[in-house]
Every structure is written in structure tokens, then in C-alpha cells.
mmCIF file of C-alpha atoms in Angstrom:
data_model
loop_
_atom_site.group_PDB
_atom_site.id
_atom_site.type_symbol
_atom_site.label_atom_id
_atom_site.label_comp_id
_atom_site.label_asym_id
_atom_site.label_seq_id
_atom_site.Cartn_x
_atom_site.Cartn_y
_atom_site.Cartn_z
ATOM 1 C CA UNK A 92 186.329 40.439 103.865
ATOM 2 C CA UNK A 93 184.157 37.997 101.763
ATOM 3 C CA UNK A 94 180.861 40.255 102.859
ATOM 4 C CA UNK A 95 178.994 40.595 99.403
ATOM 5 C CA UNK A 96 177.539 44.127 98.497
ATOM 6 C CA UNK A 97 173.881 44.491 97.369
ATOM 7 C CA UNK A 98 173.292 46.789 94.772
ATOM 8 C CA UNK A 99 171.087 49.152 94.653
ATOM 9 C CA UNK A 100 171.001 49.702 98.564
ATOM 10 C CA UNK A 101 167.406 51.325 98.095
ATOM 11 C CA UNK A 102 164.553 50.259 95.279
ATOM 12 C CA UNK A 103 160.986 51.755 94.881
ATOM 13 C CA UNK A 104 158.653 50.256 92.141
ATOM 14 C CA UNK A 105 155.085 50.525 91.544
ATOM 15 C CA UNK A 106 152.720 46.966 92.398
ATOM 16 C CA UNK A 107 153.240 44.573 89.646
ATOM 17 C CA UNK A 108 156.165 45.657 88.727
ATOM 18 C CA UNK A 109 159.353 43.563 88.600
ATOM 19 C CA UNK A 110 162.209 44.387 91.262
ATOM 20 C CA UNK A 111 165.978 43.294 91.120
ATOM 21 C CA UNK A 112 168.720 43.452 93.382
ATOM 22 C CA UNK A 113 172.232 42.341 92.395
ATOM 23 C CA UNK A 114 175.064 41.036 94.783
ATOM 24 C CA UNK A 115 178.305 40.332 93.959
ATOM 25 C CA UNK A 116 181.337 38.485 96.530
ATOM 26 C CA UNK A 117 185.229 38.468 96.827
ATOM 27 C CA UNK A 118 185.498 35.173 97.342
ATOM 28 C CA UNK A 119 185.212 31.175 96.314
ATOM 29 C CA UNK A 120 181.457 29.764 97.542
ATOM 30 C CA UNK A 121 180.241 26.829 97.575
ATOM 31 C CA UNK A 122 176.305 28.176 97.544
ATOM 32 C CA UNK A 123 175.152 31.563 97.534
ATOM 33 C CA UNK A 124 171.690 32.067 99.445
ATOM 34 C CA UNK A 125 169.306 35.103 99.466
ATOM 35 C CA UNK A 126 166.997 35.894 102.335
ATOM 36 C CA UNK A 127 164.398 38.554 103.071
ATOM 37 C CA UNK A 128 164.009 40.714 106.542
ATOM 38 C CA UNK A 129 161.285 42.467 107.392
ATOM 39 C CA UNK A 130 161.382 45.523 109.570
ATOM 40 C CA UNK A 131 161.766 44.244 112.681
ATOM 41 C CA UNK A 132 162.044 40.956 112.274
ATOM 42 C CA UNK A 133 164.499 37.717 111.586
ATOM 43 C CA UNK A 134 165.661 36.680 108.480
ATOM 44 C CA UNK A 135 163.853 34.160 106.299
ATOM 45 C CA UNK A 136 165.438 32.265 103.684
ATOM 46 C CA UNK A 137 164.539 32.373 100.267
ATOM 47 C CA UNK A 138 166.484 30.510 98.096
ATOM 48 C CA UNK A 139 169.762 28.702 97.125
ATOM 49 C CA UNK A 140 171.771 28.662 94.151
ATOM 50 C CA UNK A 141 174.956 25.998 93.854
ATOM 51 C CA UNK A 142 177.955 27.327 92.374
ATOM 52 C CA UNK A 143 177.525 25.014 89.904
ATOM 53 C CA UNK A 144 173.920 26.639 89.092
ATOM 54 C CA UNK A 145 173.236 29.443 86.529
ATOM 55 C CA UNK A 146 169.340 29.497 87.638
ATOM 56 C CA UNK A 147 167.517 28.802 89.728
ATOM 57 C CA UNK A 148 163.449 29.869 90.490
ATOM 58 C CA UNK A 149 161.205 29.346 92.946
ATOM 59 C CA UNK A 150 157.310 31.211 92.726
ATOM 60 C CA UNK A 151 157.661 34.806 91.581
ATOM 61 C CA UNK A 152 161.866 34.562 92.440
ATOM 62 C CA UNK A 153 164.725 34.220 90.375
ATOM 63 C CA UNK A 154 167.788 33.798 91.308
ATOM 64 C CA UNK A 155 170.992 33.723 88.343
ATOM 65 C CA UNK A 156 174.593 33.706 89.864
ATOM 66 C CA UNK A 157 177.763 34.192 87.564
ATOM 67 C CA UNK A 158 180.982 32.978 89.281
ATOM 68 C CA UNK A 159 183.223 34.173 86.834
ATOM 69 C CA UNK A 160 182.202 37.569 88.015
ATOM 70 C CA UNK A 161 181.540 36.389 91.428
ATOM 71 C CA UNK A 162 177.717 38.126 90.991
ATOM 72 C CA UNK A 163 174.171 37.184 91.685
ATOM 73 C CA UNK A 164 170.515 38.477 90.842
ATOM 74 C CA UNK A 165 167.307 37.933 92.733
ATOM 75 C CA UNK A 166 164.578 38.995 90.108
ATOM 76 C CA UNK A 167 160.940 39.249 91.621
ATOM 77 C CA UNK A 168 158.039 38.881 89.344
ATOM 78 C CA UNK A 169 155.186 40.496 89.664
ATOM 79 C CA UNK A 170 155.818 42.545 92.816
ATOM 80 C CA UNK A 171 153.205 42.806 95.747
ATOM 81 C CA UNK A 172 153.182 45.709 98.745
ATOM 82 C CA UNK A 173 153.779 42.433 100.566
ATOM 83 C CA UNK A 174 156.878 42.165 98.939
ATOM 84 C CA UNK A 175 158.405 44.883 100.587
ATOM 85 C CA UNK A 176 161.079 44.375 103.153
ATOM 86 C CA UNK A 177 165.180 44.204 103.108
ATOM 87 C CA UNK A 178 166.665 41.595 100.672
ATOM 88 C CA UNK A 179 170.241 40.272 101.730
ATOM 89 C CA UNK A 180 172.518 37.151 99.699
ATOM 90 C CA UNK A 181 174.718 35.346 102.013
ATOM 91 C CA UNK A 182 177.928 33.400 100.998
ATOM 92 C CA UNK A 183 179.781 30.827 102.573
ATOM 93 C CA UNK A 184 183.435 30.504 102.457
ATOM 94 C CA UNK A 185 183.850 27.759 100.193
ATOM 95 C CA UNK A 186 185.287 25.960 103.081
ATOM 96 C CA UNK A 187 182.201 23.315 103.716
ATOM 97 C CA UNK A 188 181.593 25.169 107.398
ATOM 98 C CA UNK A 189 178.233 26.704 106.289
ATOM 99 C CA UNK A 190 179.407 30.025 107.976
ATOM 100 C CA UNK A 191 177.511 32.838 106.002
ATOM 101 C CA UNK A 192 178.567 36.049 105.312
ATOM 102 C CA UNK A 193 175.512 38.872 104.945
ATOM 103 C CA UNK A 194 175.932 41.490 102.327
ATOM 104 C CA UNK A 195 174.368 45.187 103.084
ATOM 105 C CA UNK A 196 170.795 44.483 101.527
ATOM 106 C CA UNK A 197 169.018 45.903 99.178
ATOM 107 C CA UNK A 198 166.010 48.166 100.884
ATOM 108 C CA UNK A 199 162.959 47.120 98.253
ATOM 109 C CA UNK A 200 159.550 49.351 98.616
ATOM 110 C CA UNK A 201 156.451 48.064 96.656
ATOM 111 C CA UNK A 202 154.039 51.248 96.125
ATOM 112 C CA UNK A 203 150.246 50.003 96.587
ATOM 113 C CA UNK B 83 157.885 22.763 114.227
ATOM 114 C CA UNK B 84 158.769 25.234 116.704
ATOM 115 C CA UNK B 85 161.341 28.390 115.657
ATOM 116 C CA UNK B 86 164.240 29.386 117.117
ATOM 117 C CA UNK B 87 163.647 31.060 120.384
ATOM 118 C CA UNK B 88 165.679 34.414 121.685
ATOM 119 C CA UNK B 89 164.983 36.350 124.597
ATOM 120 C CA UNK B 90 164.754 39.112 125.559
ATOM 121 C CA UNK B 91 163.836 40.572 122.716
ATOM 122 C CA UNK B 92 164.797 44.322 123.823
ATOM 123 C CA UNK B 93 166.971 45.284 126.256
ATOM 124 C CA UNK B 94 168.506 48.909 127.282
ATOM 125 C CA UNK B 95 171.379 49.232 129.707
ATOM 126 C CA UNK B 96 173.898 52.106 130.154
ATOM 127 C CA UNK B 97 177.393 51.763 129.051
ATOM 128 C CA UNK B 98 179.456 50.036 130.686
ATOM 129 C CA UNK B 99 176.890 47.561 132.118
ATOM 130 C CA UNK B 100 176.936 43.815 131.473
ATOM 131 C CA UNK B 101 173.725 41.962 129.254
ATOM 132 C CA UNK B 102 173.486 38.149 128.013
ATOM 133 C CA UNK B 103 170.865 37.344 125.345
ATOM 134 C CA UNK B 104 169.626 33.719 125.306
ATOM 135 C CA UNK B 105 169.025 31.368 122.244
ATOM 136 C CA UNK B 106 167.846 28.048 121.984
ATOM 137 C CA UNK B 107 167.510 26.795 118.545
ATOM 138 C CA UNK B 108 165.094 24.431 116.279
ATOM 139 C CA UNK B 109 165.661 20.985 117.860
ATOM 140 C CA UNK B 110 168.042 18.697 116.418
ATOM 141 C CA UNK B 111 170.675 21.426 114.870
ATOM 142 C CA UNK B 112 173.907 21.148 115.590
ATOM 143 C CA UNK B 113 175.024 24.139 114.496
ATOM 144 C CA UNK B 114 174.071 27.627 116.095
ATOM 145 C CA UNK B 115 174.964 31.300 114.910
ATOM 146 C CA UNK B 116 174.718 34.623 116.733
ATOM 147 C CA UNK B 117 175.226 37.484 114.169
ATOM 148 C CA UNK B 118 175.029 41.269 115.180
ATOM 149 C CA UNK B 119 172.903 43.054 112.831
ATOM 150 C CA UNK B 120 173.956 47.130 113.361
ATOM 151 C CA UNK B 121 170.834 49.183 112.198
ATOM 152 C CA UNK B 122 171.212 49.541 108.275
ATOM 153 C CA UNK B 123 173.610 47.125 107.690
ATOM 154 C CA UNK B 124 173.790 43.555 107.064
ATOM 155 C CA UNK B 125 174.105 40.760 110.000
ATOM 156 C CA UNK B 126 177.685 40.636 110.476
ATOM 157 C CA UNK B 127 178.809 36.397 111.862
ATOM 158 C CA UNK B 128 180.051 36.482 115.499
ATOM 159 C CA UNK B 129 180.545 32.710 116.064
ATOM 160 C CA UNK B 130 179.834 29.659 115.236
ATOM 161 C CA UNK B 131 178.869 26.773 117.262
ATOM 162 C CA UNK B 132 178.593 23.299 116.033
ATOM 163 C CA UNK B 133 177.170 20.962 118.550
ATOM 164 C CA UNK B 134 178.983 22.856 121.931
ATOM 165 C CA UNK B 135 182.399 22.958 120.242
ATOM 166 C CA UNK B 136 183.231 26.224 118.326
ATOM 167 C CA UNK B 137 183.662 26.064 114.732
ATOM 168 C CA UNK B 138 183.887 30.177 114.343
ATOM 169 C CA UNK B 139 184.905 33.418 116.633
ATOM 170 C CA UNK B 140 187.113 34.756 114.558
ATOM 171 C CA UNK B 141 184.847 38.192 113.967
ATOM 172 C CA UNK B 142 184.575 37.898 118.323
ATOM 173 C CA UNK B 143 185.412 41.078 120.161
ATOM 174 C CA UNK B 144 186.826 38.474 122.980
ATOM 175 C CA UNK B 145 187.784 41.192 125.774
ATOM 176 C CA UNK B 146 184.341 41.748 126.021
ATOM 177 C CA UNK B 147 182.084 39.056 124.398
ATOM 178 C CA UNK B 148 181.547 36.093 125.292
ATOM 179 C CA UNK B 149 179.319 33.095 124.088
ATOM 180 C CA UNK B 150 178.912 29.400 125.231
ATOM 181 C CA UNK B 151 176.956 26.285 124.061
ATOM 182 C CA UNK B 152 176.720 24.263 127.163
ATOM 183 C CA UNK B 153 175.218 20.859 126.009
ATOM 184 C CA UNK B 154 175.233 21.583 122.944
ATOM 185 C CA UNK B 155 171.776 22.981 123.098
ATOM 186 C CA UNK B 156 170.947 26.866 123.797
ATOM 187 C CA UNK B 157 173.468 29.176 123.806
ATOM 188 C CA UNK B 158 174.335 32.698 125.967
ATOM 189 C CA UNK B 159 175.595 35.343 124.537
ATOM 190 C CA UNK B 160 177.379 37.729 126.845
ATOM 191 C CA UNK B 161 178.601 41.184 126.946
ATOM 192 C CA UNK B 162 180.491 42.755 129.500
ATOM 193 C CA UNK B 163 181.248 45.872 129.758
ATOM 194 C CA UNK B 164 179.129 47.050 126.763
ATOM 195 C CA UNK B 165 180.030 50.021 124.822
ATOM 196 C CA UNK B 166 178.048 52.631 122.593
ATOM 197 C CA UNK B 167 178.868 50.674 119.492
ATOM 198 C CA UNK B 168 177.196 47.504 121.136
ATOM 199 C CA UNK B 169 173.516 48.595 120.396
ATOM 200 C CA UNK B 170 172.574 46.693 117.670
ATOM 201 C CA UNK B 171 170.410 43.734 117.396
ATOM 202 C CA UNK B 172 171.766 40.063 118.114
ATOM 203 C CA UNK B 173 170.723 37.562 115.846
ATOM 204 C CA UNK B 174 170.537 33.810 116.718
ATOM 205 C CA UNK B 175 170.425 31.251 113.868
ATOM 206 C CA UNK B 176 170.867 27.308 113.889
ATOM 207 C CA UNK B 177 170.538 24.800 110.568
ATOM 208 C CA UNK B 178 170.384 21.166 110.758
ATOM 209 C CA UNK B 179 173.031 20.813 107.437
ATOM 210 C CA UNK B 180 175.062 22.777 105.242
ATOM 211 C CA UNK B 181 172.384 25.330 103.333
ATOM 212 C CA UNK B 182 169.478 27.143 104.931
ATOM 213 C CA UNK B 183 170.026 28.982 108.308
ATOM 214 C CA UNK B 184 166.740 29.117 110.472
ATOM 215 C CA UNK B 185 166.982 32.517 112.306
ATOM 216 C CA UNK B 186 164.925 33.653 115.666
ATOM 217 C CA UNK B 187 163.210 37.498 115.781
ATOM 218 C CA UNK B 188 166.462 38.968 117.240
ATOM 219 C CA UNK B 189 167.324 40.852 120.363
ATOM 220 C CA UNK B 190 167.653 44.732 120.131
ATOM 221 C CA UNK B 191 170.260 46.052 122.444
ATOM 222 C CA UNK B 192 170.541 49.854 123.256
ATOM 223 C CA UNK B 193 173.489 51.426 125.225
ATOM 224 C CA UNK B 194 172.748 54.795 126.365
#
């Protein structure tokens, strides 16, 4: 399967404190793509990182992928109880379809 | 701009009923997604439309879902009969290019 796995599957960190969630993939990509749920809700997209990317950042996120070890990290700065919500990467299949494949998420809590 | 659209957003039938959920996307994408999302886990790709052909089913449990793009606009997704294991919520996402997937709120399907 070239679902990715989010690790850890749960987080809980204090407000202001820095939260991150690693995913790593099975197979070739093209991009790699994080994106945030909130209960209840649709996904929203947060970022992309080319495979040709090391970094990438975007506000309080960054984002570092490793294709060697097929792995990803979405650091967040500077958490907010705001902040808290389900936090999934995506891969494509490296085949140019822009079919993405959801890992399990990472379940991030931000304590007031 | 306006989101994707999805409707209804809940819906509870008893096994072996029949349901269709109804998507019509940001206008102007080509492509369109539906992804079942089982509670806890991460949105898993049914198919894949791009303009009303299909680009992706393989993940498509065909003897009893079902999904069409008629005019390359919204899209029905239909299950008949459903099963326990159906209750989940469906997931309808379009993008306009290879990269960000726009997704609606979702449809939450129970079988009881």
C-alpha cells in the first residue's frame, strides 16, 4: 500500500509549545502534502514539499522531507489551542495522476 | 470562491438499504475525489475522476459502489446494498492541477 503512517498517532503539549508529527511512505512521490482536519470537518491543506525539497516553511509550519528514508516532519512553532485538530501527509504515486494517499494522522491537543 | 459542496451531510439507513451522497466541486476542476474516511483513520482514495472519465477505482468495492461524473461536473456516489462496515464518512475533493486537493465538510453515513 503506499498509505504513509503518522507517528505519534496521539500528541499533547502545553500552549506555546512546539509540536511534531513525523510521516514516513513506501513508495516513489513526486510531492508529499500535509493537511489538517478538524473534528468534524474536511480537510484543509497546509503545505507542499517537492521531492526535490529538503524544507520548506510557511507561518509557524515546517515541513523537512528525507527521500532517502522516504520520511517527513511537520514542525509547528509556537503552538496555539487553535492548533489543535488531526494532522495527516498525503503522497501521490509518483505517477503524475495527483491521486493522494492519506496516512493515519497524528491526533495533536494544545492545552490552554 | 465558493467550496466544494456535499450533501447530505448525515445520513442513517439500516443495512442493507441503498444511499447516494452528492458532490459538486469548486468550479473549473477537472479532477474530483471521493475518499472514505472510517472514524480514526485516515481518508482512504475511492476514485478518481478527471473531467467525467475515470482516472482511479482501483480501491472501489464495485459489487456495491458505484460513482459517476455525468458532465464532468458533480458527481454521485452510490451504495447499494450497504453493509455495517459502510458507516464512515465520504469525503469529496476536486483540484484544478496537480498539488492541493480542495475538500467539502464530508458526509457521515451510519448503518445500523
Amino acid at each position: 500500500s503506499q498509505q504513509g503512517e503518522e507517528d505519534p498517532q496521539a500528541l499533547s503539549i502545553q500552549e506555546g509549545e512546539n509540536a511534531t508529527m513525523n510521516c514516513s511512505y513506501k513508495t516513489s512521490i513526486n510531492n508529499l502534502q500535509w493537511y489538517r482536519q478538524n473534528s468534524g470537518r474536511g480537510l484543509v491543506h497546509l503545505i507542499l514539499i517537492r521531492s526535490n525539497e529538503r524544507e520548506k516553511h510557511s507561518g509557524r509550519l515546517r515541513v523537512t522531507l528525507d527521500t532517502s528514508k522516504k520520511s517527513s516532519s511537520l514542525l509547528i512553532t509556537a503552538s496555539r489551542a487553535a492548533d489543535t485538530a488531526s494532522y495527516f501527509c498525503a503522497t501521490d504515486a509518483g505517477t503524475g495522476a495527483n491521486n493522494l494517499f492519506f496516512g493515519t494522522g497524528t491526533r495533536l491537543t494544545v492545552i490552554p | 470562491e465558493a467550496g466544494v459542496a456535499q450533501s447530505p451531510r448525515y445520513k442513517i439507513i439500516e443495512k442493507r438499504q441503498s444511499v447516494a451522497f452528492w458532490c459538486n466541486p469548486i468550479s473549473g476542476h477537472a479532477t474530483l475525489y471521493w475518499y472514505q474516511q472510517i472514524l480514526g483513520q485516515g481518508p482512504k482514495l475511492l476514485i478518481q475522476f478527471q473531467n467525467n472519465g475515470v482516472v482511479d477505482d482501483s480501491q472501489l468495492p464495485k459489487d456495491r459502489f458505484s460513482a459517476e461524473r455525468l458532465k464532468g461536473v458533480d458527481s454521485t456516489l452510490k451504495i447499494q446494498p450497504a453493509k455495517l462496515e459502510d458507516s464512515a464518512v465520504y469525503l469529496c475533493a476536486s483540484s484544478g492541477g496537480p498539488g492541493e486537493l480542495f475538500f467539502g465538510e464530508g458526509s457521515r453515513l451510519t448503518v445500523l
